[in-house]
Tab-separated table of C-alpha atoms in Angstrom:
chain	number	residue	atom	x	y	z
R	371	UNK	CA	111.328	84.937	114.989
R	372	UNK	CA	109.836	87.663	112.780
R	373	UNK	CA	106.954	86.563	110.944
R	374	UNK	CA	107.411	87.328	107.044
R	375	UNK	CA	104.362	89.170	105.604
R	376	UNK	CA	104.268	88.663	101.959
R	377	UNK	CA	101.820	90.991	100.836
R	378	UNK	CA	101.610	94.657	102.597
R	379	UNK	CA	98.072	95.251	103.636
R	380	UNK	CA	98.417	99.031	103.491
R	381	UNK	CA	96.698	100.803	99.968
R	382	UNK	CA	99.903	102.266	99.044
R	383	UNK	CA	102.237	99.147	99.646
R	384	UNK	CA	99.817	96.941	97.550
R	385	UNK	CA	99.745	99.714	94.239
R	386	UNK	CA	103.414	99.692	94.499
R	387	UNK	CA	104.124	96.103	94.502
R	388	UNK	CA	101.584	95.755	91.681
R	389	UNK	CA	102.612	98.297	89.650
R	390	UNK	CA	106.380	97.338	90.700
R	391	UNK	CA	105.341	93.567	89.342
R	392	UNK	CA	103.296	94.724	86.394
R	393	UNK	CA	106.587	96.516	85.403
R	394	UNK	CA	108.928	93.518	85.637
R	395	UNK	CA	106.325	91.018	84.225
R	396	UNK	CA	106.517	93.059	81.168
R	397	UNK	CA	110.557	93.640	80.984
R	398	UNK	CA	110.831	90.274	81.369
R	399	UNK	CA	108.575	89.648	78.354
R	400	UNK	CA	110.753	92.557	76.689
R	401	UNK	CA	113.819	90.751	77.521
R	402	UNK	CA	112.643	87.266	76.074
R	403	UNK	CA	111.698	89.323	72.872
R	404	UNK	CA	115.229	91.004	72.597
R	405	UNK	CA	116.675	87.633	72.889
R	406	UNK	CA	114.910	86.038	70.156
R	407	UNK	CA	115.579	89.205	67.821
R	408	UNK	CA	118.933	88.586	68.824
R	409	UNK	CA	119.529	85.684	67.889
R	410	UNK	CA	117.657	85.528	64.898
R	411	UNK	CA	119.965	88.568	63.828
R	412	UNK	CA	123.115	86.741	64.789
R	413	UNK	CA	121.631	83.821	62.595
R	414	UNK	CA	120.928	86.220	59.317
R	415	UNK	CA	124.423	87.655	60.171
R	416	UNK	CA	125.876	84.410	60.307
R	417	UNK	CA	124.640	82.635	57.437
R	418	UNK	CA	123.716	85.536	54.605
R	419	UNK	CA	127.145	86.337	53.770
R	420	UNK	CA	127.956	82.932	53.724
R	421	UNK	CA	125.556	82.178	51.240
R	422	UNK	CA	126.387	85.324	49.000
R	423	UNK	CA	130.269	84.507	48.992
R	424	UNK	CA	129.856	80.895	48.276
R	425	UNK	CA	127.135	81.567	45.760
R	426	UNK	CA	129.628	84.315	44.273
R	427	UNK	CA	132.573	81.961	44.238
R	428	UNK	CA	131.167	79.139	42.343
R	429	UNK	CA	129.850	81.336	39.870
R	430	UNK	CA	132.961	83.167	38.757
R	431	UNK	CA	134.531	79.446	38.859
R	432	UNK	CA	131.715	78.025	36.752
R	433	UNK	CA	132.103	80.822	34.186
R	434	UNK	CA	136.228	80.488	33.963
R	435	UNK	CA	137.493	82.550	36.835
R	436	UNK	CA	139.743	81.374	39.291
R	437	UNK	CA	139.065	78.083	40.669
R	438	UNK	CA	138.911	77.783	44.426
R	439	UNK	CA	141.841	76.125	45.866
R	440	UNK	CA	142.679	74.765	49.464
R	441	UNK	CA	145.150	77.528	50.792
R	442	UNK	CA	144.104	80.609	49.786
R	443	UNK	CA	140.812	83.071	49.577
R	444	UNK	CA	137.757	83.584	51.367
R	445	UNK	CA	136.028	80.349	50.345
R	446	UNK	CA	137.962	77.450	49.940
R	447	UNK	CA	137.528	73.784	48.194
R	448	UNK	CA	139.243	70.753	50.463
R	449	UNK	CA	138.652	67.241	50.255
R	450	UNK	CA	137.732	66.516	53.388
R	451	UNK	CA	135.668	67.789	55.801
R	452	UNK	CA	137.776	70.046	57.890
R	453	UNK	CA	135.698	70.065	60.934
R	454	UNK	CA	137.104	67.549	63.684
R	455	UNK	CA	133.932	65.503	64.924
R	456	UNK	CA	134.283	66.280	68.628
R	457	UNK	CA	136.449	69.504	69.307
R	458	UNK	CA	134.090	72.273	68.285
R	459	UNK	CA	130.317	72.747	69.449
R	460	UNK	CA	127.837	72.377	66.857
R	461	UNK	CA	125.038	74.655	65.696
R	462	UNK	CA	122.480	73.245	63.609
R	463	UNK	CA	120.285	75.920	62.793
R	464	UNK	CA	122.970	77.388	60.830
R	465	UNK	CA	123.236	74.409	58.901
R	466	UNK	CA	119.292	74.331	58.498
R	467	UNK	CA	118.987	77.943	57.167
R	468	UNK	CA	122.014	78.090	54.801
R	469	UNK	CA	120.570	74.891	53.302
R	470	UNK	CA	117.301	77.094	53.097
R	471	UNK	CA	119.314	80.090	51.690
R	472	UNK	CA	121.082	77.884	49.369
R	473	UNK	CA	118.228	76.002	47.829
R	474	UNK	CA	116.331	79.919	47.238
R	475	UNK	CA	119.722	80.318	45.296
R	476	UNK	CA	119.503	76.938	43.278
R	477	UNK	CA	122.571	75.186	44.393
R	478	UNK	CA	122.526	71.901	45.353
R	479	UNK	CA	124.681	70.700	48.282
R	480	UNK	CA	125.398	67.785	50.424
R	481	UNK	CA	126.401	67.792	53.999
R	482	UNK	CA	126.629	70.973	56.014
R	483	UNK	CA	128.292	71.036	59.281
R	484	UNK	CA	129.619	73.845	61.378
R	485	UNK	CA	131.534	74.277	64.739
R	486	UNK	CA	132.313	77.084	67.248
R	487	UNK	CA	136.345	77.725	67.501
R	488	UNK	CA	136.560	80.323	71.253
R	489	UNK	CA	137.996	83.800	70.620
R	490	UNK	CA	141.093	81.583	72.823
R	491	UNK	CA	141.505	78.907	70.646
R	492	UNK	CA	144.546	77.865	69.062
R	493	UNK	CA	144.113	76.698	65.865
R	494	UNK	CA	147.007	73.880	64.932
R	495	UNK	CA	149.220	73.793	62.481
R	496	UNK	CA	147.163	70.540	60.910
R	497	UNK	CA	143.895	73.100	60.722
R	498	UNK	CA	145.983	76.032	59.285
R	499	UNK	CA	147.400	73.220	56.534
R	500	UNK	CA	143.637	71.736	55.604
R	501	UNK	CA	142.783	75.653	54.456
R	502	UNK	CA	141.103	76.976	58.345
R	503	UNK	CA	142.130	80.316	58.862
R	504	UNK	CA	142.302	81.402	62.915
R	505	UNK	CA	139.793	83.584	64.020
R	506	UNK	CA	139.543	86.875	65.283
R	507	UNK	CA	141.457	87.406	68.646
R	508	UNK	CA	138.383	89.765	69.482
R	509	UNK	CA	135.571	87.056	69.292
R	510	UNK	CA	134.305	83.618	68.542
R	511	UNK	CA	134.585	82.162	64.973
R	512	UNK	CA	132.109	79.800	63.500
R	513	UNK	CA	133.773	77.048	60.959
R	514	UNK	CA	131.402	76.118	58.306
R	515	UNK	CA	132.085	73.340	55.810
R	516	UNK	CA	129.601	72.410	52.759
R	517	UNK	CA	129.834	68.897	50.704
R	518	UNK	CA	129.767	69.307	47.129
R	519	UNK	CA	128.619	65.818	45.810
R	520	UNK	CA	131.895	64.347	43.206
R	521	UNK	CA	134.312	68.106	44.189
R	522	UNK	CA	134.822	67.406	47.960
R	523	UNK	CA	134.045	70.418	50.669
R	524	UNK	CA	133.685	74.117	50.706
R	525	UNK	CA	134.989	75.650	53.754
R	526	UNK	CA	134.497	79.207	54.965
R	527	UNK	CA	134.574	81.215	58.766
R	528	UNK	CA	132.213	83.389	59.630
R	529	UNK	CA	131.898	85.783	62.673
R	530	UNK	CA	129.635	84.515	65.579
R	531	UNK	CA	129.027	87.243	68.112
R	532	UNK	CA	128.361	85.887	71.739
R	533	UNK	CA	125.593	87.270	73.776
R	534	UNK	CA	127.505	89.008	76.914
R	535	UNK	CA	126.729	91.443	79.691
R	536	UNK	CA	125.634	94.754	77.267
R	537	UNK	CA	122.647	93.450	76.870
R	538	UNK	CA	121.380	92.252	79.991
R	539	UNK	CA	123.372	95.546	81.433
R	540	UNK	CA	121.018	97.691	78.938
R	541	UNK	CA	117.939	96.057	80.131
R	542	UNK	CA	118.498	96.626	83.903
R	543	UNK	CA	119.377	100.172	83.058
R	544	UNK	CA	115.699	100.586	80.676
R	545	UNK	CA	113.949	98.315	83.966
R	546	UNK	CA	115.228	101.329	86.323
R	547	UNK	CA	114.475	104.011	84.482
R	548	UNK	CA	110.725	102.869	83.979
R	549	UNK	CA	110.511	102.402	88.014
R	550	UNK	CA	111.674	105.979	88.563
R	551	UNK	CA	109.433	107.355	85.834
R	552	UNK	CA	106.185	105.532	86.330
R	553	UNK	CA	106.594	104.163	89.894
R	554	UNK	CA	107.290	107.563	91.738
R	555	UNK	CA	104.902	109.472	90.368
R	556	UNK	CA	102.414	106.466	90.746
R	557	UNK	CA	103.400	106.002	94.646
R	558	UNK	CA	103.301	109.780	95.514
R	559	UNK	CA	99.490	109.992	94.094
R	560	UNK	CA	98.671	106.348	96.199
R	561	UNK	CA	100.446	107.745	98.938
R	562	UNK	CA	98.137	111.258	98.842
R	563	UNK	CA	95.252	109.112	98.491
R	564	UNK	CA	96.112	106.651	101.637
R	565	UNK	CA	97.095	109.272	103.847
R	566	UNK	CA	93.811	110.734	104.135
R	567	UNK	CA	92.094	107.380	104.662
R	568	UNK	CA	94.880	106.272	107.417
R	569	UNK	CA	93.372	109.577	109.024
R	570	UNK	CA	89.969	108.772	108.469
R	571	UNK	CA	90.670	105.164	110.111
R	572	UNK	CA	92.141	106.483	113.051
R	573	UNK	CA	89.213	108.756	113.438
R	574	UNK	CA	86.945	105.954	113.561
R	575	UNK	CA	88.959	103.807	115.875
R	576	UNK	CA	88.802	106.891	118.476
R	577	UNK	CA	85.356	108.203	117.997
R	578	UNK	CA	83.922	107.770	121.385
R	579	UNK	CA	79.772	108.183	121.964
R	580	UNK	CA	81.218	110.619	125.262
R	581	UNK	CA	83.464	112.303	123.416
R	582	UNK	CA	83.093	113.172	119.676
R	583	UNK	CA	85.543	115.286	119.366
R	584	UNK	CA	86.398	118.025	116.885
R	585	UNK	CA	85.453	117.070	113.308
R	586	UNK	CA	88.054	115.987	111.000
R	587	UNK	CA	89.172	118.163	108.701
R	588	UNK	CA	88.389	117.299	104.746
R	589	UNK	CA	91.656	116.845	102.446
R	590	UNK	CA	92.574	114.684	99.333
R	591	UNK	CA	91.176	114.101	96.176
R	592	UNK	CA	87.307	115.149	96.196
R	593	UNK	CA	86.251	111.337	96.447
R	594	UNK	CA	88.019	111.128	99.822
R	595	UNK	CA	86.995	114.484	101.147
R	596	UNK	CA	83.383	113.836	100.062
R	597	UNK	CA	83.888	110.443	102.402
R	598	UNK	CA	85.561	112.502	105.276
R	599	UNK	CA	82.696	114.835	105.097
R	600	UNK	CA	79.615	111.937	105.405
R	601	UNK	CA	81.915	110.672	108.422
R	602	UNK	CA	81.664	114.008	109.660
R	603	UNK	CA	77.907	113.915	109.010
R	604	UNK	CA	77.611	110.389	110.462
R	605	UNK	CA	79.177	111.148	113.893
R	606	UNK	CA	77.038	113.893	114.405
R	607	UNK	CA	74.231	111.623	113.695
R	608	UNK	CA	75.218	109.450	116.342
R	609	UNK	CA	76.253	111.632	118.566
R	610	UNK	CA	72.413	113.359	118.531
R	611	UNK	CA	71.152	109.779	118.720
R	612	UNK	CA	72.889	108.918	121.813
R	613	UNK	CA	72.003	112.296	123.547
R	614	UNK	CA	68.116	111.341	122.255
R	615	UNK	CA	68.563	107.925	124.016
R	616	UNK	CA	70.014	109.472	127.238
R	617	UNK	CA	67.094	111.787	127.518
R	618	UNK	CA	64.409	109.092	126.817
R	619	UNK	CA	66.130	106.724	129.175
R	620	UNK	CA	66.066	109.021	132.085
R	621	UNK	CA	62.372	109.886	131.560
R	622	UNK	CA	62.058	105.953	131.670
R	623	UNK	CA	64.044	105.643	134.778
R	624	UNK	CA	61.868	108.638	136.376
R	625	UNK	CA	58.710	107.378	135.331
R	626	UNK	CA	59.233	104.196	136.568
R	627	UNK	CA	60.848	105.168	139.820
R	628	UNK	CA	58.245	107.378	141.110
R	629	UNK	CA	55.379	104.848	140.841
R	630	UNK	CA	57.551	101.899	142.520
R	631	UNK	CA	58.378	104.942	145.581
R	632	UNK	CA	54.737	105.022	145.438
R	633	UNK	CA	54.317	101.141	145.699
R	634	UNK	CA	57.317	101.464	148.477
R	635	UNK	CA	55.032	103.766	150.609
R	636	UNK	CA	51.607	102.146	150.801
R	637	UNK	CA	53.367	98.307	151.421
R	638	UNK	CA	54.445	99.752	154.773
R	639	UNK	CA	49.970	99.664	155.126
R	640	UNK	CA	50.232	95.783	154.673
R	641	UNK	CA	49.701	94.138	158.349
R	642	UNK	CA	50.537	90.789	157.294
R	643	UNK	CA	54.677	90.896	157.706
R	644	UNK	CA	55.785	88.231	155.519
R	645	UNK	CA	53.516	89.177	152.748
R	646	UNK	CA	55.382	93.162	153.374
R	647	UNK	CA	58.677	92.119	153.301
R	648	UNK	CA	58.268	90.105	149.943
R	649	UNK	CA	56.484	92.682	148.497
R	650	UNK	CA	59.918	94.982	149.721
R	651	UNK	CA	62.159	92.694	147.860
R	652	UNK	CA	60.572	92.768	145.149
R	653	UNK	CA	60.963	96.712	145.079
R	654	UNK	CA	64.204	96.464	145.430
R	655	UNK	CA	64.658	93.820	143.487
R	656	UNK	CA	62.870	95.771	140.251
R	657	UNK	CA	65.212	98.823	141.373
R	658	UNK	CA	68.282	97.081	141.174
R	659	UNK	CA	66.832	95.926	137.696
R	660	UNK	CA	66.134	99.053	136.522
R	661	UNK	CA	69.769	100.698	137.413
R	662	UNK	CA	71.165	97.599	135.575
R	663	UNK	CA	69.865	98.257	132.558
R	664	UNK	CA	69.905	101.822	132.478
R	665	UNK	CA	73.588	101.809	133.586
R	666	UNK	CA	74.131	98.848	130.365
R	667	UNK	CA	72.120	101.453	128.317
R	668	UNK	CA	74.489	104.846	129.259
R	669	UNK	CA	78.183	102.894	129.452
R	670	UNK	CA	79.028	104.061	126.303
R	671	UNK	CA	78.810	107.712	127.959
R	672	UNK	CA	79.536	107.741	131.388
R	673	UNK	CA	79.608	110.380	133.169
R	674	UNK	CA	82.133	109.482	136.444
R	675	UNK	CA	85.698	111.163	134.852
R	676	UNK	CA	89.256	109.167	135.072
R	677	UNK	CA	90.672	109.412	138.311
R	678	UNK	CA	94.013	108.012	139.281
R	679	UNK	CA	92.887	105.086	141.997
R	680	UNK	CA	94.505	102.838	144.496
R	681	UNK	CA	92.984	99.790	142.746
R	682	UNK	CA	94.148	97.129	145.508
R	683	UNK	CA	92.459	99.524	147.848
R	684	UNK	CA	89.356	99.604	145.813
R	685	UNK	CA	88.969	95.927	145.376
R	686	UNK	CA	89.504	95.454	149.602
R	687	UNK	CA	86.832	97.794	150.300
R	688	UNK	CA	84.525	96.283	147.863
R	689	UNK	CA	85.686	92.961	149.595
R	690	UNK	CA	84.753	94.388	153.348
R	691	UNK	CA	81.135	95.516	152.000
R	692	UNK	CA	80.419	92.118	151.170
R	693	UNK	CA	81.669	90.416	154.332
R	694	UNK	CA	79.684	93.181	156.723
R	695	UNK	CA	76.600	91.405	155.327
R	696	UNK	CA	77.784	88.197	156.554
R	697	UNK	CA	79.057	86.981	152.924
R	698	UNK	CA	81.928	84.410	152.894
R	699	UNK	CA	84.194	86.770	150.811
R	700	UNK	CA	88.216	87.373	151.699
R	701	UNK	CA	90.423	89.113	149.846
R	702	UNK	CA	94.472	88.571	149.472
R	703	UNK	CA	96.357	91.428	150.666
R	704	UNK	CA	98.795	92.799	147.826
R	705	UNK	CA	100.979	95.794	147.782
R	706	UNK	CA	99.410	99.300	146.278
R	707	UNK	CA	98.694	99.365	142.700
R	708	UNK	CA	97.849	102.823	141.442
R	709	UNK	CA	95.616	103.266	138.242
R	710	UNK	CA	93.817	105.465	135.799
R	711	UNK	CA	90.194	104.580	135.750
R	712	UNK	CA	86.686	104.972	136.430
R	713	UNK	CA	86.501	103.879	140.382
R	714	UNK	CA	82.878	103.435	140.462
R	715	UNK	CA	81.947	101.302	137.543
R	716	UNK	CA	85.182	99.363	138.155
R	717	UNK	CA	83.676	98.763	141.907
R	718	UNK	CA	80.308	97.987	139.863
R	719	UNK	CA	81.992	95.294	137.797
R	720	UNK	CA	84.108	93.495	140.700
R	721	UNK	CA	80.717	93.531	142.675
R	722	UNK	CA	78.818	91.870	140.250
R	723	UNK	CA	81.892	88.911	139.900
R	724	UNK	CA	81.474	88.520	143.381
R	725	UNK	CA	77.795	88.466	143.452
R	726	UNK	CA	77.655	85.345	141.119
R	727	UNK	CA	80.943	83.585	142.912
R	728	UNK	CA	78.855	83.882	146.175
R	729	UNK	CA	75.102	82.557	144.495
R	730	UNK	CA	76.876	80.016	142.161
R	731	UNK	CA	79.767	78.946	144.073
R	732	UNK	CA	79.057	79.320	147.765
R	733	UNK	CA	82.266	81.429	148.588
R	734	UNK	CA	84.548	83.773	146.916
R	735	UNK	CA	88.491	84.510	146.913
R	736	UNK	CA	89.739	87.714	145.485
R	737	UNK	CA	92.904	88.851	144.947
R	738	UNK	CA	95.029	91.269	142.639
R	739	UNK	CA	97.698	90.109	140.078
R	740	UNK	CA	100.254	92.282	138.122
R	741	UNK	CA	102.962	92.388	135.511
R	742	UNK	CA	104.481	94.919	133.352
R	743	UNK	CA	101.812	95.131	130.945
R	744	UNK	CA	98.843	94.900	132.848
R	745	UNK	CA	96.976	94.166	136.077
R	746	UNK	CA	94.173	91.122	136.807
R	747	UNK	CA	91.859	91.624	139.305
R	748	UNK	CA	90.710	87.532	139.877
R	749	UNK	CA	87.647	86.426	141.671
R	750	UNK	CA	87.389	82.223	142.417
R	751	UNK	CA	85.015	80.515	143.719
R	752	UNK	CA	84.340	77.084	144.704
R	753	UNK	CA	81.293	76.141	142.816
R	754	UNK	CA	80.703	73.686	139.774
R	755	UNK	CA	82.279	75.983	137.270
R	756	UNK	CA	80.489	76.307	133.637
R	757	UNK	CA	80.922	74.051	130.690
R	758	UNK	CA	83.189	75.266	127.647
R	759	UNK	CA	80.639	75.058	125.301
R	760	UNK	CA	78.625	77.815	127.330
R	761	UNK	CA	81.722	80.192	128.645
R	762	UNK	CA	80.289	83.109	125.771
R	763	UNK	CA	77.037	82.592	126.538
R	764	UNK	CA	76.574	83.839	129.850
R	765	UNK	CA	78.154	87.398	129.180
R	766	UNK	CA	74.893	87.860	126.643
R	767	UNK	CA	72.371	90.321	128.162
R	768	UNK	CA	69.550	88.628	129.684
R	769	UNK	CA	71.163	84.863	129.650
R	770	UNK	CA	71.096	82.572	132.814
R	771	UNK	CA	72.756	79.100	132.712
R	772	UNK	CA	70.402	78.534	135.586
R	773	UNK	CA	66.627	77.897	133.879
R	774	UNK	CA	64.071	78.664	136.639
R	775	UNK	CA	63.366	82.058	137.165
R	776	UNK	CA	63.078	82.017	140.838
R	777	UNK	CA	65.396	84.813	141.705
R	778	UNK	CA	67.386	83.332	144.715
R	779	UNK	CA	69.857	81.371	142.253
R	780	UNK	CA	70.251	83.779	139.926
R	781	UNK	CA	69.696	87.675	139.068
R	782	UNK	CA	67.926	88.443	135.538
R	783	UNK	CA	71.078	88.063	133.831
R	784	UNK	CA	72.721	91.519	133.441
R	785	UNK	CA	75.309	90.723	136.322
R	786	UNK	CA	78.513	89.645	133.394
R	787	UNK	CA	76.766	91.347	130.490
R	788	UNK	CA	77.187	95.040	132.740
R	789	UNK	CA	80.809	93.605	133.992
R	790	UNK	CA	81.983	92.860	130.537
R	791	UNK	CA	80.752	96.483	129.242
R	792	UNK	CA	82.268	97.885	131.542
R	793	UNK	CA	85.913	96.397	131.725
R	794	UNK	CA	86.009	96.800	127.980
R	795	UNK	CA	84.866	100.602	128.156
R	796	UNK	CA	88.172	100.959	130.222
R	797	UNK	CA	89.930	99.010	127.693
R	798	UNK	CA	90.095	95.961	129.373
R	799	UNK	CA	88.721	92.161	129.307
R	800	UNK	CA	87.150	89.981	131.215
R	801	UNK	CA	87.398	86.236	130.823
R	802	UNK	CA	86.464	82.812	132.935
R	803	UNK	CA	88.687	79.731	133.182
R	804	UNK	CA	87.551	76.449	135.039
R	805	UNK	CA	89.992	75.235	137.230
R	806	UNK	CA	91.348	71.851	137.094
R	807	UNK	CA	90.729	71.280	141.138
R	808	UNK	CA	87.743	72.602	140.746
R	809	UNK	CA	85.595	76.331	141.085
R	810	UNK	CA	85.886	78.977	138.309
R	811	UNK	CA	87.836	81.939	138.345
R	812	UNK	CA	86.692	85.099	137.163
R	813	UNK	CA	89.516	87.670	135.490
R	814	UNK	CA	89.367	91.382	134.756
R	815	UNK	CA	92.304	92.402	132.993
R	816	UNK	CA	92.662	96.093	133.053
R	817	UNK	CA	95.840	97.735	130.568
R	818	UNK	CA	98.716	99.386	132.861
């Protein structure tokens, strides 16, 4: 099941969705406002020309005109309340302001109550006869009754528009239009600001020490080209630094191998044979160091090119090296398995597994493992393994689970450090995983 991802992570999808919710935060507030305004018009328009009439028609009856009867004229006088209690819906904030509006005007009233007759309702003949004329077909009518202390009630209808689809329609249609005005142009200048950066980032993720590359070509507004350009500046920077540390390491590695070919010579003088052949091994022992670290030192710029490979080949011959020395090494056989790759430093990197299977874990077992996505070159042994808490440790430069120093159990501690370097160099990794039965297995996974 897809995972949903709530929140883009890319510059451009995060402006949008802000601006995009910034924008609908505020037409929602809009909205709310045009509702209120609404309905404080529909109030006003409700209950103003109530108040006028009724004001009007007690005055002209007060000063001898007409008085108001129960079947005829805008404003009519009935005994009773006209309003059945529980057939209409009630609204008594029109009751509140015309009582407001009335007492600006100085009349006095009792009760006011007021009910909602549909635009579908029937009025009967019993509502016609008590003075309620029917409503407008085209919408609702609100029924309004006033007490008059001692003269009975004053009934009038008033229209009550009803909030429909126009409105909402109107702000959906304002909503859009803001999106297309201010969210286009916003996303088109996010979207030539990211673009250049999404370059830049891809830049970075392939800058290789061996291979710089061509520079990237500034573009954008001037505060991303000015970045572009100290990226530019940067990788050259560490492009001459590498070169400067290639140079200075192979002075080291000359200067220190022509003294120890020096030592090599005048130990052959030494008559006593055991004390020669230790000082021998630990010639070679210091030249094996030395290639170690300068080959950890240059991996980032190696200088053996790609070369399609038999790798199950590869593996068997590094394999029959070890058991012409008399190591207890076999290998399972496995069909071909052709790859893209550096053949010596992979060679380098299976050695050194095997090296520490055969001083840590008496004996080794390798053998080649593939799927569709990638290829796992394993190396087990039967030794004591290496507890979890340690499993990162030992691929640090330098490290040895193993605390003496005497060099029989254990190198200086470059063996998984150099391994490590160099599977992920090929764009690989390399893991270890204690079996249950016992022994640890050693895994290079190389991509297919």
């Amino acid at each position: 099941m897809t995972r949903f991802k709530p929140w883009p992570r890319s510059l451009a999808g995060q402006m949008a969705l802000l601006i995009a919710l910034a924008l609908l935060v505020a037409q929602v507030i809009n909205f709310g406002m045009i509702l209120h305004d609404r309905s404080e018009f529909r109030l006003a328009q409700a209950t103003r020309p109530v108040a006028t009439r009724i004001a009007d028609a007690l005055d002209r009856e007060a000063h001898g005109g007409r008085p108001l009867s129960p079947d005829r004229g805008r404003v009519r006088r009935l005994p009773a309340n006209p309003i059945p209690p529980a057939m209409f819906e009630r609204h008594p904030e029109v009751a509140t302001e015309l009582r407001r509006q009335f007492a600006d005007l100085g009349l006095t009233v009792g009760r006011i109550d007021t009910g909602l007759r549909p635009a579908t309702d029937e009025t009967s003949d019993a509502h016609r006869r008590d003075g309620l004329r029917r409503g407008d077909r085209q919408g609702a009518t609100l029924l309004i009754a006033i007490e008059q202390p001692g003269r009975g009630w004053l009934a009038i209808t008033a229209p009550w528009p009803q909030p429909g689809w126009r409105l909402l329609l109107a702000v959906l249609t304002q909503t859009a239009i803001l999106y297309i005005i201010v969210l286009l142009p916003v996303l088109w200048i996010v979207r030539r600001i990211s673009r250049p950066l999404q370059d830049l980032r891809r830049a970075a993720e392939s800058f290789r020490p061996g291979d710089p590359g061509a520079p990237m070509p500034p573009h954008g507004p001037d505060d991303v080209v000015a970045l572009i350009a100290a990226f530019n500046a940067l990788r050259l920077r560490v492009t001459g630094m590498l070169d400067e540390k290639d140079r200075m390491l192979g002075a080291i590695g000359h200067d220190l191998r022509t003294p120890l070919a020096a030592l090599r010579v005048r130990i052959e003088s030494v008559e006593d044979d055991v004390d020669r052949a230790r000082m021998i091994d630990t010639v070679a022992e210091m030249n094996r160091t030395l290639d170690d670290i300068l080959s950890l030192a240059r991996l980032g710029r190696p200088s053996e090119p790609l070369t399609d490979v038999d790798l199950a080949a590869l593996v068997d011959a590094v394999v029959e090296d070890f058991r012409d020395i008399g190591s207890d090494v076999s290998f399972v056989e496995t069909e071909r398995l052709r790859m893209h790759l550096r053949p010596s430093l992979i060679r380098r990197a299976v050695r050194n597994l095997i090296e520490n299977a055969i001083k840590y874990g008496v004996s080794a077992e390798v053998r080649v493992e593939a799927d569709p996505r990638c290829v796992g070159i394993i190396v087990a042994d039967q030794g004591p393994g290496i507890p979890e808490d340690r499993m990162s440790d030992v691929f640090d430069a330098f490290t040895r689970l193993e605390s003496s120093r005497n060099r029989e159990t254990g190198g200086i501690g470059l063996g998984l450090a150099l391994a490590r370097a160099i599977v992920r160099e090929a764009g690989g990794e390399i893991r270890l995983v204690n079996r249950a039965a016992g022994g640890l297995d050693a895994i290079i996974e190389l991509p297919r």
